[in-house]
Coordinates of C-alpha atoms and ligand atoms in Angstrom, one line a residue:
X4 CA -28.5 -25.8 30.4
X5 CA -29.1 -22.7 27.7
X6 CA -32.3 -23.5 26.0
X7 CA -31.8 -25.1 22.5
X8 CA -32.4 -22.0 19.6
X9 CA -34.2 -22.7 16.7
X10 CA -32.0 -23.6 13.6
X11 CA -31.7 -20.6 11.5
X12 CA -33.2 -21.4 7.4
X13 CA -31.0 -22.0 5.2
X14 CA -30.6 -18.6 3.4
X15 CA -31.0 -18.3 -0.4
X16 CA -29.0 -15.7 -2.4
X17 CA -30.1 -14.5 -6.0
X18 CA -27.5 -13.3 -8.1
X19 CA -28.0 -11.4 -11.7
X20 CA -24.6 -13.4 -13.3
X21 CA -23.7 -16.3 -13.8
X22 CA -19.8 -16.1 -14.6
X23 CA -16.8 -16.6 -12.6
X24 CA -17.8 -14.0 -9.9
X25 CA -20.9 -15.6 -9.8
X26 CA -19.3 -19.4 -9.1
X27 CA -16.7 -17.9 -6.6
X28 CA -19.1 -16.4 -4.6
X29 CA -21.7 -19.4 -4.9
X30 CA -18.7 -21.5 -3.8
X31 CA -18.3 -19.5 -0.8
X32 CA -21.5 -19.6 0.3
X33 CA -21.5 -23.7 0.5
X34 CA -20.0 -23.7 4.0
X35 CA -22.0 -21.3 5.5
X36 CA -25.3 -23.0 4.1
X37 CA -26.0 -19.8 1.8
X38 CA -27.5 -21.5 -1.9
X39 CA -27.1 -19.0 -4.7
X40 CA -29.3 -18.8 -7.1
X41 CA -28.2 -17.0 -10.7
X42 CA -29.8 -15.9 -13.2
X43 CA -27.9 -15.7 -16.3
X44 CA -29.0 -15.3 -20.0
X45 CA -26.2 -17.3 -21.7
X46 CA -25.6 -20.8 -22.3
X47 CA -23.4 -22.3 -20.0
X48 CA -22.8 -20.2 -17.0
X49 CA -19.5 -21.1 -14.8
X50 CA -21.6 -20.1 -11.6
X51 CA -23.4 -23.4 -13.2
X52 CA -21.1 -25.8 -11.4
X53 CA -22.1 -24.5 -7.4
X54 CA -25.2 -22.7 -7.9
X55 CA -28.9 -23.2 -9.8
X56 CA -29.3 -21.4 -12.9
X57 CA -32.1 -19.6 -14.1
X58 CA -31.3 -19.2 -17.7
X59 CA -33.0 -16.3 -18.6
X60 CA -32.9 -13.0 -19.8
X61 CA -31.8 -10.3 -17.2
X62 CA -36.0 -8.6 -17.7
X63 CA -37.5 -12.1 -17.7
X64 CA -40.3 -11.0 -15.6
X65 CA -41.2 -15.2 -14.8
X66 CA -37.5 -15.4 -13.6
X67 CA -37.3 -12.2 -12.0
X68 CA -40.7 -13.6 -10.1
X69 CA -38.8 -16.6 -8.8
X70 CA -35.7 -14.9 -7.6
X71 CA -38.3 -12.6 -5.5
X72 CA -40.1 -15.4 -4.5
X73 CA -37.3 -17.8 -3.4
X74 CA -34.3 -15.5 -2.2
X75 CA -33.6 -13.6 0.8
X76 CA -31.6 -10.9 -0.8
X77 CA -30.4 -10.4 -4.5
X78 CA -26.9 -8.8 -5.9
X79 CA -24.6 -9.1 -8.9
X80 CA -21.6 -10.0 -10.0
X81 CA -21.6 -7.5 -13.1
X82 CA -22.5 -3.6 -13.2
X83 CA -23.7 -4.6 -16.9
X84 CA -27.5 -5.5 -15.7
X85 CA -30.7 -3.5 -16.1
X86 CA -31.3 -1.1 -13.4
X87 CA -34.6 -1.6 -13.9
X88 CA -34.5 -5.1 -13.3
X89 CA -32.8 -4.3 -10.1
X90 CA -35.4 -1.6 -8.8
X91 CA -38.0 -4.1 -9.8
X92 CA -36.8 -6.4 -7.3
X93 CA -35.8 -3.9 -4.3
X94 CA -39.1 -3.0 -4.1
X95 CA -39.6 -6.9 -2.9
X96 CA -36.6 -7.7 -1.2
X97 CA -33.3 -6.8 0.0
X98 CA -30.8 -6.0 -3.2
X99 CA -27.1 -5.1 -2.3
X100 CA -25.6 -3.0 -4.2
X101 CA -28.8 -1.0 -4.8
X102 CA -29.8 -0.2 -8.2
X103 CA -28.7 3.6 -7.4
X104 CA -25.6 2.5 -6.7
X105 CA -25.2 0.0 -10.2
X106 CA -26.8 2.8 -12.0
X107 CA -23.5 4.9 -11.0
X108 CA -21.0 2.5 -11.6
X109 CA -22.5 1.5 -14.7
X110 CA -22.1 5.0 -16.3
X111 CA -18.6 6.4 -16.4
X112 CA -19.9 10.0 -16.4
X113 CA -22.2 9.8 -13.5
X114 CA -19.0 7.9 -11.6
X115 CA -16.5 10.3 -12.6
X116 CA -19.1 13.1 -11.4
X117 CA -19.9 11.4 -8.3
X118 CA -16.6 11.2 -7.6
X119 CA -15.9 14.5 -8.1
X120 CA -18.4 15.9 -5.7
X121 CA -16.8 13.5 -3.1
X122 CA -13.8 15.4 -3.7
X123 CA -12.1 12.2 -4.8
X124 CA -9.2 13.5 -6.9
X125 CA -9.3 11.6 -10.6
X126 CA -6.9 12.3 -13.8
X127 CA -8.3 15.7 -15.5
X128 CA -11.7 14.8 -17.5
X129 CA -14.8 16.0 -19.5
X130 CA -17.0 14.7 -21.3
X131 CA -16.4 13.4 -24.7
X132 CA -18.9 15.6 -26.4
X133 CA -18.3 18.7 -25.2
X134 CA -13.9 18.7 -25.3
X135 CA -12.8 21.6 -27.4
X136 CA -9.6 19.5 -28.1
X137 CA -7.3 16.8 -26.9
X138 CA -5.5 17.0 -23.2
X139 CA -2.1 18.4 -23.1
X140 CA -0.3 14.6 -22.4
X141 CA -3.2 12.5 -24.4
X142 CA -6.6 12.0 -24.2
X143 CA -7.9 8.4 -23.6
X144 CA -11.7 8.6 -24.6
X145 CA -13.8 5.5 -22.6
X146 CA -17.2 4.6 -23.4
X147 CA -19.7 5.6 -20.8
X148 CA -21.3 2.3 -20.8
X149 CA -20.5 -0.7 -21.9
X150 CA -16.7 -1.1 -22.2
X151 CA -14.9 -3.0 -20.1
X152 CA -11.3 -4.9 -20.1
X153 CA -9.7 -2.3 -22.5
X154 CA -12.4 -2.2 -25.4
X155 CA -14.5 0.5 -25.9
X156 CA -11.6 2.9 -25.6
X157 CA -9.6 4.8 -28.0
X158 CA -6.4 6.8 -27.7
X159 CA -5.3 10.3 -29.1
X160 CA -1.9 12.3 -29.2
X161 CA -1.3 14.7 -27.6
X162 CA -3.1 18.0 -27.9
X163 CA -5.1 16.2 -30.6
X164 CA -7.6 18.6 -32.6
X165 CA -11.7 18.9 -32.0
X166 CA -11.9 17.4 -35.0
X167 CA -9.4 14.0 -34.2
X168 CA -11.5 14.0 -30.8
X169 CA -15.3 13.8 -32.8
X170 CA -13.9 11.3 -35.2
X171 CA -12.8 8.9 -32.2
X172 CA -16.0 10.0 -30.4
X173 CA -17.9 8.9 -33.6
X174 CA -15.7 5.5 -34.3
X175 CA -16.6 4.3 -30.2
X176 CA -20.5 5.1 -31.5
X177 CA -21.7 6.3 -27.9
X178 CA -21.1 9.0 -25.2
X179 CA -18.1 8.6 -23.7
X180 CA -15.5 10.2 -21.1
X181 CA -12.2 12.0 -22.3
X182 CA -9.6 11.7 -19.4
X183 CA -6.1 13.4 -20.1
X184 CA -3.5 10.3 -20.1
X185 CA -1.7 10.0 -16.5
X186 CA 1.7 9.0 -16.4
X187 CA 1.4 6.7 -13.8
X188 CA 3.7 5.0 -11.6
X189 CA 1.6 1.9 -11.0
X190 CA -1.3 0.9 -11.0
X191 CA -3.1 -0.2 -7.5
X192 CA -6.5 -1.2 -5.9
X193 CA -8.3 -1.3 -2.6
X194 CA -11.2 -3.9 -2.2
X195 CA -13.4 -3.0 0.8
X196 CA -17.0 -4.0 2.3
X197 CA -19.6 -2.5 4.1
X198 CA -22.1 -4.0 6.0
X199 CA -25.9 -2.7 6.0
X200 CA -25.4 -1.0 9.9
X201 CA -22.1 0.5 8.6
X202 CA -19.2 -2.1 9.6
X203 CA -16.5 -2.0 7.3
X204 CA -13.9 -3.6 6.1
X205 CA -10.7 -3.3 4.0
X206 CA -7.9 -5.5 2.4
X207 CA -4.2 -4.3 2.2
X208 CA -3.6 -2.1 -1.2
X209 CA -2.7 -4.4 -4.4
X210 CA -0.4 -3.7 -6.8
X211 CA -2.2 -4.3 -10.4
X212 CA 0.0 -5.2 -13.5
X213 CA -2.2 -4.6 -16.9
X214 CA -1.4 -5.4 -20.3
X215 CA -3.8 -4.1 -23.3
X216 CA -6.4 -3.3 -20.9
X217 CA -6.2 -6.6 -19.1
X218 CA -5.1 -7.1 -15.4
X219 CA -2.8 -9.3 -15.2
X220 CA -1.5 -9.6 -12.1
X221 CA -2.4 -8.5 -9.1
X222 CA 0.9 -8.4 -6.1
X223 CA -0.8 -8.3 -2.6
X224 CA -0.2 -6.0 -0.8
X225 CA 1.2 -3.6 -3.1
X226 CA 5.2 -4.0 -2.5
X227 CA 6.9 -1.0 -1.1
X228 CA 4.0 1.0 -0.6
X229 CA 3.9 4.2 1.9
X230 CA 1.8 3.4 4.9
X231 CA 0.5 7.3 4.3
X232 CA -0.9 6.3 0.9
X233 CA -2.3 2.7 2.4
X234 CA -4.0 5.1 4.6
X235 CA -5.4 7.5 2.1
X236 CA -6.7 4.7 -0.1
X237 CA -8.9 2.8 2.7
X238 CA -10.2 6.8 3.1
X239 CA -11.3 7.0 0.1
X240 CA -13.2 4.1 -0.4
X241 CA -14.4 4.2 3.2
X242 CA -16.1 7.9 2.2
X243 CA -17.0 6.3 -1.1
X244 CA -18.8 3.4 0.5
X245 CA -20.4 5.3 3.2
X246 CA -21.5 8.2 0.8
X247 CA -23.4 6.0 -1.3
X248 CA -25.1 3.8 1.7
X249 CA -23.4 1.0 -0.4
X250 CA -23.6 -2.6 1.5
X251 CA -21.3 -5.2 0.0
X252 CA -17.7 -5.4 -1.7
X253 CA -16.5 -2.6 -3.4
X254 CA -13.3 -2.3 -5.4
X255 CA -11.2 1.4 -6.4
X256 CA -9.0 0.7 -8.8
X257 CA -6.1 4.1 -8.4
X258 CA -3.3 5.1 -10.0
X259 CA -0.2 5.8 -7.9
X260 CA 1.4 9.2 -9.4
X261 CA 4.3 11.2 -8.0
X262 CA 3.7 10.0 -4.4
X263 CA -0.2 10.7 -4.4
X264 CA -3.6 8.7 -5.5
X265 CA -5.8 9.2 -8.5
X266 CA -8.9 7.1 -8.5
X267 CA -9.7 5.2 -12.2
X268 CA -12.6 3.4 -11.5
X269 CA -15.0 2.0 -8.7
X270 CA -17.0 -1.3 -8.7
X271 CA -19.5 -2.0 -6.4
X272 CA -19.1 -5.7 -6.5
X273 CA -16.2 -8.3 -6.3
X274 CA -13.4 -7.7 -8.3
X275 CA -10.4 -9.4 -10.4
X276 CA -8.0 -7.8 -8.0
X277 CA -9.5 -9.7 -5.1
X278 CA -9.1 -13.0 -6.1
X279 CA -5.8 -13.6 -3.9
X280 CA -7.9 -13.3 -0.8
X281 CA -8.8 -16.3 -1.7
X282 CA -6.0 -18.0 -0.5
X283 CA -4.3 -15.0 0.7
X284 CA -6.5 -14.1 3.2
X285 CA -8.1 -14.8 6.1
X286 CA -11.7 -13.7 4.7
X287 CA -11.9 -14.2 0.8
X288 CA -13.5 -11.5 -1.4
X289 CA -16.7 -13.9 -1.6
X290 CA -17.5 -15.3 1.6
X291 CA -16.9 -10.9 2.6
X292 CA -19.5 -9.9 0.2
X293 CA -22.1 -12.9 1.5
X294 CA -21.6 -12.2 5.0
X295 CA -22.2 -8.0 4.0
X296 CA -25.3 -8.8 1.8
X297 CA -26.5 -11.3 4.6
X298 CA -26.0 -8.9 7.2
X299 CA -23.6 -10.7 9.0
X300 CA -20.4 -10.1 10.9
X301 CA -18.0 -9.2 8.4
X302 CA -14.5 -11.0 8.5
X303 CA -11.2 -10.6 9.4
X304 CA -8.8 -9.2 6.0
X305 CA -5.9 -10.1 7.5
X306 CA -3.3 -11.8 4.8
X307 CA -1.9 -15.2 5.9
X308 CA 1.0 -14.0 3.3
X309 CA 2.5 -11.7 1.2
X310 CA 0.2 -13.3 -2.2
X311 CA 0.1 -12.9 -6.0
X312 CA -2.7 -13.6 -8.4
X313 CA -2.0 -14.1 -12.7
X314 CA -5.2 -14.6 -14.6
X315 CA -5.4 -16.9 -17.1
X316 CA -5.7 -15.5 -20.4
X317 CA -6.9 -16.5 -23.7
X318 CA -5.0 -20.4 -23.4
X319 CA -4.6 -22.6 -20.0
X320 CA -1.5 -24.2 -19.4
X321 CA -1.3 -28.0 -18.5
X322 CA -3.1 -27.8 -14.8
X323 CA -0.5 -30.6 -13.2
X324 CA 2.2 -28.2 -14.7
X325 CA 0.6 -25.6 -12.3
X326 CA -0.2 -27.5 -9.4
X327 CA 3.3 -28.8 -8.9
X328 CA 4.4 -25.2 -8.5
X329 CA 4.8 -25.4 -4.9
X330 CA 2.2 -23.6 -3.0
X331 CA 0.3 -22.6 -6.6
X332 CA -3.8 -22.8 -6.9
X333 CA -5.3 -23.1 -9.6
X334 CA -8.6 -21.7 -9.6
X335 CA -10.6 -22.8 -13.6
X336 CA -13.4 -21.0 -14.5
X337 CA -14.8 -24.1 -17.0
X338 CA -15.0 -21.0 -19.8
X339 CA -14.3 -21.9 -23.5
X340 CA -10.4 -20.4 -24.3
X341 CA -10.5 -17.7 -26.5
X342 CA -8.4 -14.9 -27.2
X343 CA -8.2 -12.2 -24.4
X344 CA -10.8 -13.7 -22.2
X345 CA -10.2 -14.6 -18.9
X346 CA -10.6 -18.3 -18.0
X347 CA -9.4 -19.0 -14.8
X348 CA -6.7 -17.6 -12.6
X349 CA -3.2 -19.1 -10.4
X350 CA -2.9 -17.9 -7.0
X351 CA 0.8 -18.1 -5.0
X352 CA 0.9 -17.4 -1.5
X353 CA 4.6 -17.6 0.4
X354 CA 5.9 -17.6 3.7
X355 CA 7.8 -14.2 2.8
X356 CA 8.6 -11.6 0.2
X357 CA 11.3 -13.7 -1.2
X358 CA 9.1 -16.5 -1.3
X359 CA 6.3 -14.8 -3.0
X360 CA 8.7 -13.6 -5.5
X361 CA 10.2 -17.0 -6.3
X362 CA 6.6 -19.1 -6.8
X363 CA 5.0 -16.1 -8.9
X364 CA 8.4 -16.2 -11.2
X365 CA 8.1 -20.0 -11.4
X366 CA 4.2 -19.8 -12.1
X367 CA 5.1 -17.5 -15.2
X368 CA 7.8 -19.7 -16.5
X369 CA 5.5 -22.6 -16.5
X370 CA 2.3 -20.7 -18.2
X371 CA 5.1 -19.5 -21.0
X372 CA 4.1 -15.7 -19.4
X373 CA 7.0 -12.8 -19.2
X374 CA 6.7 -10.9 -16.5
X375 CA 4.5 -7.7 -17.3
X376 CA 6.5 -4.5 -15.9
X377 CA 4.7 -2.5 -13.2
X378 CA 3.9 0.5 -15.4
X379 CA 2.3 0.1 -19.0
X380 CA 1.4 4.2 -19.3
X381 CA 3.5 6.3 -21.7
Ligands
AMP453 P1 -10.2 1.2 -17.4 O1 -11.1 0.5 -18.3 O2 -10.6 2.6 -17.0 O3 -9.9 0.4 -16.1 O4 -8.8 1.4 -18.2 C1 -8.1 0.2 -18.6 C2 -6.6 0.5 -18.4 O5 -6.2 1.6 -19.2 C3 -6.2 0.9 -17.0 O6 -6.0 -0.2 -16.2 C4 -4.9 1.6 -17.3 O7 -3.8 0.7 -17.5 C5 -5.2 2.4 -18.6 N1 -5.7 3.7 -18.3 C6 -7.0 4.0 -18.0 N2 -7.2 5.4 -17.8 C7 -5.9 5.9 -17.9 C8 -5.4 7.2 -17.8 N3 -6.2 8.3 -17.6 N4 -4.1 7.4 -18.0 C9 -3.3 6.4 -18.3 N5 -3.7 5.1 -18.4 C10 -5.0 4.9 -18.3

């Protein structure tokens, strides 16, 4: 008879966030006996209903302390945290992504030079301050830090004049980067994770469907797409994950132009256009990221069907309405509806395409939502 192995202690993770990343991966940590512990300086935090808050600022040093004291390793569920806070805590314990890593994905001029020396390609950029005059097909200027979901962005015509570009630059009121407008053909994203000894592994490509800055919808995987560019995009954020050491999920949001892949933006932490694993497949987004930080096995990414995800935006719709779409989650975030904020989200899976197609179009009709179109770029 094998000898009877010690029972492992129930691991605790800390996580700087307390919002709906922050619940959906505290959720998926209750089967495998991880607790989560957030810390989160507003009132009210949605990680609140499966994991113990600490509410606090993100430099309480008292609650900074405890997380040390009582975790086994710390991460985020929001680039938008002091990196100091973060180094303060790596030199204690374990912290996935590492503050190095936040520090780049916070900035979007360290990120889009990062990117560059990876040879990653991107749409044509500078920065802000030092752009003689507009790009040839528009110039979208995005604040370095700070922006997110659409704001903290301004748009300019085309060829617009030094002094249209240092009036915009003035109006966002920080540095920012200018990136010539890319006539996309849609819009995708590939969410991967790394494990600290260097496993990876990568979801299927998702098509992302954005209105005023705001995903959507997410179609996974992405219909119709070219197993050559499936291919490219798990190279690139392979390379990107291994170049920075990064340990964890990681999300590359692209843009799909002419055949080829541009990259828009990297997160080194779960993302919206994840959520369908969820239900969609055989490893969610969550439990991934756990079992990478953890440093265990990662999971299988398979997709138990072709899935779409629809945030919830701004108003909920009646929740039975939802649920008696057939084969429809609903997934509420317990956030306060407000305009443009995103308070939960509706996940379909179906047997097949057609089926897919059929529950996401039914989902819409009962949320009151027209379909958005595939491309929203001039
Ligand atoms: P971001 O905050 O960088 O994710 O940008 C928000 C949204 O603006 C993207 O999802 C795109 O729909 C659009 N966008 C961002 N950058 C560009 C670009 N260079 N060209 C065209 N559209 C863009």
């Amino acid at each position: 008879m094998t000898p009877l192995r010690p029972v492992p202690a129930p691991v605790t993770v800390g996580i700087l966030g307390g919002g709906q990343l922050g619940r959906m991966l505290a959720l998926a940590g209750v089967p495998l006996g991880i607790r989560c512990l957030v810390l989160e300086p507003a009132a009210h935090a949605p990680a609140g209903a499966a994991a113990e808050v600490l509410p606090a600022p993100y430099d309480d040093r008292g609650a900074l302390e405890e997380l040390a004291r009582r975790c086994s390793v710390v991460t985020i569920e929001v680039e938008h945290v002091p990196v100091e806070s973060l180094a303060w805590l790596a030199d204690r314990l374990p912290v996935h992504p590492s503050p190095e890593v936040v520090a780049v994905g916070q900035d979007r001029l360290a990120e889009k030079r990062r990117l560059a020396r990876l040879g990653i390609p991107t749409a044509p950029w500078a920065d802000a301050g030092e752009l003689e005059h507009g790009f040839p097909a528009g110039t979208i200027l995005k604040l370095s830090t700070g922006g997110f979901d659409g704001r903290g962005q301004a748009r300019l015509e085309p060829s617009a004049s030094g002094a249209e570009v240092a009036a915009a630059l003035e109006a966002l009121g920080g540095s920012a980067v200018a990136e010539e407008v890319v006539a996309f053909d849609r819009e995708l994203s590939i969410v991967a994770a790394r494990s600290p000894v260097g496993e990876m592994a990568v979801y299927p490509v998702v098509e992302n469907r954005h209105a005023d800055g705001i995903l959507r919808e997410s179609i996974a995987p992405a219909p119709g797409l070219s197993p050559s560019l499936q291919d490219e995009a798990v190279r690139l954020v392979v390379d990107l994950m291994d170049e920075l050491g990064h340990v964890g999920v990681m999300a590359l949001e692209l843009f799909e132009v002419d055949g080829a892949l541009l990259a828009n933006e990297l997160a080194p932490r779960v993302h919206n256009s994840g959520h369908w694993t969820i239900e969609g497949a055989v490893t969610s987004q969550f439990e991934q990221h756990l079992r990478a930080i953890c440093g265990l096995p990662l999971g299988d990414t398979g997709i138990r069907g072709p899935a779409a995800m629809m945030n919830v935006i701004g108003t909920e719709a009646e929740p039975g309405d939802v649920l008696a779409v057939p084969g429809a989650h609903l997934h509420r975030y317990g956030k306060e509806p407000r305009p443009h904020r995103k308070i939960g989200h509706i996940t379909v899976v179906g047997a097949d395409e057609r089926q897919r197609v059929e529950r996401l179009a039914t989902v819409r009709a009962v949320v009151g939502r027209a379909e958005v179109r595939p491309a929203s770029s001039p």
